[in-house]
Amino acid sequence: MKLLIKGGRVIDPANGIDGIRDVLIVDGLIVKVEENINEEADEQIEAEGKIVAPGFIDMHVHLREPGFEHKETIASGTRAAAAGGFTAVVCMPNTNPVADNKAVVSFIKQKAEQEGKVKVYPVGNVTKGAQGEELTEIGELKAAGVVALSDDGKPVHNGEIMRRALEYAQMFQLPIISHCEDLNLVASGYMHEGYISTVLGLRGIPAAAEEVMVARDIILAELTGSPVHIAHISTAGSVRLVREAKARGIKITAEATPHHFTLTDEAVIGYNTATKVNPPLRSSRHREAILEALADGTIEVIATDHAPHAREEKEVEYAYAPNGMVGLETAVPLMVTQLIHTGILDWSEAIAKLTINPAKILNLPLGTLSAGSPADVTIIDPEKEAVVDPARFQSMGKNTPFAGWELKGWPVYTIVNGRVVMADGKILE
Amino acid sequence: MWKRKDLLGLKELSADEINLILDTAVPMKDIIKREIKKVPTLRGRSMVTLFYEPSTRTRTSFEIAAKYLSADTSSLTVATSSVVKGETLIDTGKTIEVMGADVIVIRHEAAGAPHLLAQRIKSRVINAGDGMHEHPTQGLLDMFTIREKKGKLADLKIAILGDILHSRVARSNIWGLTKFGAKVRVVGPSTLLPKEVQRMGVEVFQSAEEALKDVDVINVLRVQRERQKKGLLPSLREYSNLYGLDRKRLALAKPDALVMHPGPMNRGVEIMPDVYDSLHSVVDEQVTNGVAVRMAILYLLMGGKNVNEVVN
């Protein structure tokens, strides 16, 4: 099976490529990326005017299965990923039961193989039951196929447990993805603490609730020499801490979500529960710090924190709504519209944050168009304009504050192992 | 002319809209003073109070206001409501709507609950207090009382004293009063002052003595005992020592200063009994004016055009 992608602007940050090239794929592997490949192919994609990139990896999604299949399933979540231009997703373990054991991890992998449209890499829990008290059987989780550890949704509050987790996980080359939140400082807050929370009368979550945990994890990363990846970083103070830690050579990486680099807490005005996320949407000062950190490389990953919820769960009073918004199907156009068309990032920098950077953090053999690599490819039409319409989402979750937004720069092809799974927004069966 | 479907807060109201309510409340107050306190204006209309938080005075005030205008009233309280059965606010609201309620008066512990309801049902919605957000009818009755006693709102110095952070009354007062050029000060312990509250157009004080100097009005807020448990206050004793309105602190204000309180009061904590019983206190008038203002709001929301048709 030969697939030839002709005449696109190939951007492969892993190999320093940015130019008009053809990409030849044979039997699911990249064979060559060159100018003017003239070979007979079974299938050819004309990519003039399009961006051809290594397949995008979303290293932070919630697929909700097992346990919350009314919100999302592995089937629907991976269709959403394919629709959004992602060829691989890394799914968080806060399912029911949680992924703190081999059985759940194996179930997720098996389901993904049977029903998944894109590649699925599970994250295992740091602690049993995500209770923050006892380490999981990390060796067994690694053997079952987890690519990282996290109690995402919750912090590992106990510093001693976090220290031991970092030390132990090192033996298995598993990074820990840290959900940084001091729950005492959160103190039942619902949104960013600032002027808008004052006006709306919603309890605020101070930026410090995130920052004290980021500081702790940096100190523990230094103590143990183990890598820590800061999930969904959202504040100026966190960014400053990460930047300083990197300068000192500490193994710390960070991701930002499209909603944190696009929206501020002003989006909460009107009490739209689609804006209720954790960490909360911050003020413009914090958003600007996130943009700066994306530009200077302090934040090397863009991840969605795709968090689908059922309609009835979000159609309640703001205080009672669950945290989270869907992100897989809007991430790429938000990135292109907010970061590339505005000049904050160039294409190569942006694509690196969705390809080679997450692949390196998670030790995945992905994120590149090198010959011999799995043929995962994302093709974007940088000029395509469309309005976000949740009714057309593949995800079961429609909880997005971007409904009705006109965005420019949409994925038009998603190719997994040399097979086209999405073309022009349609999922191919 | 009143054009809004709902009354959700004072932030979004214009000064003209607020004036319309306050002006309409003047003849309403005359009705309250009559021997026969009933006019047929809203006969055949219905108001339902939907209270998710306990409240006696606000709910009763609304019910009396509706009855004086001959509207039918029903009330639903949380203990008997379907919340315990797992029904959502929207479903409860829709049920009340299809029973024919013209107006739903809602009190809820969650900020924004009236907005959610207003977006999803056709009945008119009045916010009777939502979490820490707004309490617009209290704000309006406070403004009505001040205007009645002082003849104006512009340029008055008004201190709001106490737990500003958790107070929906404070927020409605601030939005309403500042629209008319009143100089609003907020004062309380730093743990009970919300972030960046000065951006709402107020001056912020931590010292009661400084804040009360030369003010025309002191609006004292209730302090809740649970604040101590949450680490926001070391003790009610210390709060009272630092912020309780006693004779000495009252003397810092203008000689004819008004003392207001939205009730219910913790006598001896945020306000001393002798201050409450002094001639400065207009707390009883606030309660009467509350009925007048709520009559005005019900009248305007249910399509009233010419207030003379009510009083004549």
PDB file of N, CA and C in Angstrom, chain B residues 219-256:
ATOM      1  N   ASN B 219     -23.869  51.538  56.120  1.00  0.00           N
ATOM      2  CA  ASN B 219     -24.649  50.325  55.889  1.00  0.00           C
ATOM      3  C   ASN B 219     -23.879  49.166  56.521  1.00  0.00           C
ATOM      4  N   VAL B 220     -24.420  48.636  57.597  1.00  0.00           N
ATOM      5  CA  VAL B 220     -23.719  47.601  58.369  1.00  0.00           C
ATOM      6  C   VAL B 220     -24.158  46.227  57.870  1.00  0.00           C
ATOM      7  N   LEU B 221     -23.196  45.378  57.581  1.00  0.00           N
ATOM      8  CA  LEU B 221     -23.524  44.036  57.087  1.00  0.00           C
ATOM      9  C   LEU B 221     -23.430  43.013  58.214  1.00  0.00           C
ATOM     10  N   ARG B 222     -24.164  41.954  58.016  1.00  0.00           N
ATOM     11  CA  ARG B 222     -24.156  40.889  59.011  1.00  0.00           C
ATOM     12  C   ARG B 222     -22.859  40.076  58.904  1.00  0.00           C
ATOM     13  N   VAL B 223     -22.351  39.680  60.058  1.00  0.00           N
ATOM     14  CA  VAL B 223     -21.183  38.806  60.066  1.00  0.00           C
ATOM     15  C   VAL B 223     -21.635  37.412  60.472  1.00  0.00           C
ATOM     16  N   GLN B 224     -21.205  36.443  59.701  1.00  0.00           N
ATOM     17  CA  GLN B 224     -21.646  35.078  60.006  1.00  0.00           C
ATOM     18  C   GLN B 224     -20.606  34.366  60.862  1.00  0.00           C
ATOM     19  N   ARG B 225     -21.124  33.593  61.789  1.00  0.00           N
ATOM     20  CA  ARG B 225     -20.234  32.908  62.729  1.00  0.00           C
ATOM     21  C   ARG B 225     -19.307  31.925  62.020  1.00  0.00           C
ATOM     22  N   GLU B 226     -19.774  31.352  60.932  1.00  0.00           N
ATOM     23  CA  GLU B 226     -18.961  30.325  60.263  1.00  0.00           C
ATOM     24  C   GLU B 226     -17.661  30.891  59.689  1.00  0.00           C
ATOM     25  N   ARG B 227     -17.576  32.206  59.522  1.00  0.00           N
ATOM     26  CA  ARG B 227     -16.345  32.800  58.979  1.00  0.00           C
ATOM     27  C   ARG B 227     -15.138  32.502  59.872  1.00  0.00           C
ATOM     28  N   GLN B 228     -15.432  32.381  61.167  1.00  0.00           N
ATOM     29  CA  GLN B 228     -14.363  32.111  62.128  1.00  0.00           C
ATOM     30  C   GLN B 228     -13.798  30.711  61.891  1.00  0.00           C
ATOM     31  N   LYS B 229     -14.709  29.765  61.664  1.00  0.00           N
ATOM     32  CA  LYS B 229     -14.267  28.380  61.444  1.00  0.00           C
ATOM     33  C   LYS B 229     -13.413  28.265  60.192  1.00  0.00           C
ATOM     34  N   LYS B 230     -13.721  29.090  59.207  1.00  0.00           N
ATOM     35  CA  LYS B 230     -12.991  28.996  57.945  1.00  0.00           C
ATOM     36  C   LYS B 230     -11.673  29.769  57.966  1.00  0.00           C
ATOM     37  N   GLY B 231     -11.324  30.286  59.117  1.00  0.00           N
ATOM     38  CA  GLY B 231     -10.028  30.959  59.236  1.00  0.00           C
ATOM     39  C   GLY B 231     -10.029  32.383  58.740  1.00  0.00           C
ATOM     40  N   LEU B 232     -11.202  32.932  58.488  1.00  0.00           N
ATOM     41  CA  LEU B 232     -11.246  34.310  57.983  1.00  0.00           C
ATOM     42  C   LEU B 232     -11.260  35.335  59.112  1.00  0.00           C
ATOM     43  N   LEU B 233     -11.637  34.881  60.282  1.00  0.00           N
ATOM     44  CA  LEU B 233     -11.664  35.773  61.449  1.00  0.00           C
ATOM     45  C   LEU B 233     -11.132  35.006  62.657  1.00  0.00           C
ATOM     46  N   PRO B 234     -10.325  35.662  63.489  1.00  0.00           N
ATOM     47  CA  PRO B 234      -9.853  34.960  64.685  1.00  0.00           C
ATOM     48  C   PRO B 234     -10.973  34.745  65.698  1.00  0.00           C
ATOM     49  N   SER B 235     -11.848  35.722  65.839  1.00  0.00           N
ATOM     50  CA  SER B 235     -12.982  35.542  66.760  1.00  0.00           C
ATOM     51  C   SER B 235     -13.991  36.650  66.498  1.00  0.00           C
ATOM     52  N   LEU B 236     -15.240  36.386  66.875  1.00  0.00           N
ATOM     53  CA  LEU B 236     -16.265  37.429  66.739  1.00  0.00           C
ATOM     54  C   LEU B 236     -15.977  38.562  67.713  1.00  0.00           C
ATOM     55  N   ARG B 237     -15.331  38.228  68.836  1.00  0.00           N
ATOM     56  CA  ARG B 237     -14.995  39.239  69.834  1.00  0.00           C
ATOM     57  C   ARG B 237     -14.053  40.270  69.219  1.00  0.00           C
ATOM     58  N   GLU B 238     -13.002  39.739  68.543  1.00  0.00           N
ATOM     59  CA  GLU B 238     -12.054  40.672  67.928  1.00  0.00           C
ATOM     60  C   GLU B 238     -12.720  41.462  66.801  1.00  0.00           C
ATOM     61  N   TYR B 239     -13.588  40.774  66.046  1.00  0.00           N
ATOM     62  CA  TYR B 239     -14.291  41.489  64.981  1.00  0.00           C
ATOM     63  C   TYR B 239     -15.081  42.650  65.565  1.00  0.00           C
ATOM     64  N   SER B 240     -15.794  42.347  66.626  1.00  0.00           N
ATOM     65  CA  SER B 240     -16.639  43.358  67.238  1.00  0.00           C
ATOM     66  C   SER B 240     -15.806  44.524  67.768  1.00  0.00           C
ATOM     67  N   ASN B 241     -14.654  44.184  68.354  1.00  0.00           N
ATOM     68  CA  ASN B 241     -13.764  45.241  68.863  1.00  0.00           C
ATOM     69  C   ASN B 241     -13.274  46.153  67.756  1.00  0.00           C
ATOM     70  N   LEU B 242     -12.998  45.556  66.591  1.00  0.00           N
ATOM     71  CA  LEU B 242     -12.394  46.339  65.508  1.00  0.00           C
ATOM     72  C   LEU B 242     -13.422  46.999  64.594  1.00  0.00           C
ATOM     73  N   TYR B 243     -14.568  46.331  64.408  1.00  0.00           N
ATOM     74  CA  TYR B 243     -15.519  46.811  63.385  1.00  0.00           C
ATOM     75  C   TYR B 243     -16.949  47.012  63.881  1.00  0.00           C
ATOM     76  N   GLY B 244     -17.251  46.589  65.103  1.00  0.00           N
ATOM     77  CA  GLY B 244     -18.612  46.746  65.600  1.00  0.00           C
ATOM     78  C   GLY B 244     -19.004  48.224  65.633  1.00  0.00           C
ATOM     79  N   LEU B 245     -20.218  48.532  65.178  1.00  0.00           N
ATOM     80  CA  LEU B 245     -20.643  49.933  65.151  1.00  0.00           C
ATOM     81  C   LEU B 245     -21.208  50.317  66.516  1.00  0.00           C
ATOM     82  N   ASP B 246     -20.383  51.059  67.236  1.00  0.00           N
ATOM     83  CA  ASP B 246     -20.833  51.545  68.542  1.00  0.00           C
ATOM     84  C   ASP B 246     -20.971  53.067  68.478  1.00  0.00           C
ATOM     85  N   ARG B 247     -21.346  53.650  69.606  1.00  0.00           N
ATOM     86  CA  ARG B 247     -21.562  55.097  69.673  1.00  0.00           C
ATOM     87  C   ARG B 247     -20.316  55.877  69.262  1.00  0.00           C
ATOM     88  N   LYS B 248     -19.159  55.379  69.716  1.00  0.00           N
ATOM     89  CA  LYS B 248     -17.916  56.095  69.462  1.00  0.00           C
ATOM     90  C   LYS B 248     -17.608  56.156  67.965  1.00  0.00           C
ATOM     91  N   ARG B 249     -17.801  55.041  67.312  1.00  0.00           N
ATOM     92  CA  ARG B 249     -17.533  55.011  65.874  1.00  0.00           C
ATOM     93  C   ARG B 249     -18.597  55.805  65.115  1.00  0.00           C
ATOM     94  N   LEU B 250     -19.834  55.691  65.578  1.00  0.00           N
ATOM     95  CA  LEU B 250     -20.913  56.428  64.919  1.00  0.00           C
ATOM     96  C   LEU B 250     -20.648  57.931  64.990  1.00  0.00           C
ATOM     97  N   ALA B 251     -20.023  58.370  66.084  1.00  0.00           N
ATOM     98  CA  ALA B 251     -19.762  59.805  66.259  1.00  0.00           C
ATOM     99  C   ALA B 251     -18.784  60.346  65.221  1.00  0.00           C
ATOM    100  N   LEU B 252     -18.049  59.464  64.564  1.00  0.00           N
ATOM    101  CA  LEU B 252     -17.116  59.915  63.527  1.00  0.00           C
ATOM    102  C   LEU B 252     -17.857  60.342  62.261  1.00  0.00           C
ATOM    103  N   ALA B 253     -19.050  59.790  62.082  1.00  0.00           N
ATOM    104  CA  ALA B 253     -19.831  60.105  60.881  1.00  0.00           C
ATOM    105  C   ALA B 253     -20.480  61.474  61.043  1.00  0.00           C
ATOM    106  N   LYS B 254     -21.162  61.919  59.973  1.00  0.00           N
ATOM    107  CA  LYS B 254     -21.869  63.198  60.070  1.00  0.00           C
ATOM    108  C   LYS B 254     -22.944  63.114  61.152  1.00  0.00           C
ATOM    109  N   PRO B 255     -23.284  64.239  61.762  1.00  0.00           N
ATOM    110  CA  PRO B 255     -24.252  64.208  62.875  1.00  0.00           C
ATOM    111  C   PRO B 255     -25.603  63.618  62.478  1.00  0.00           C
ATOM    112  N   ASP B 256     -25.964  63.775  61.207  1.00  0.00           N
ATOM    113  CA  ASP B 256     -27.273  63.254  60.782  1.00  0.00           C
ATOM    114  C   ASP B 256     -27.128  61.958  59.967  1.00  0.00           C
TER     115      ASP B 256
END
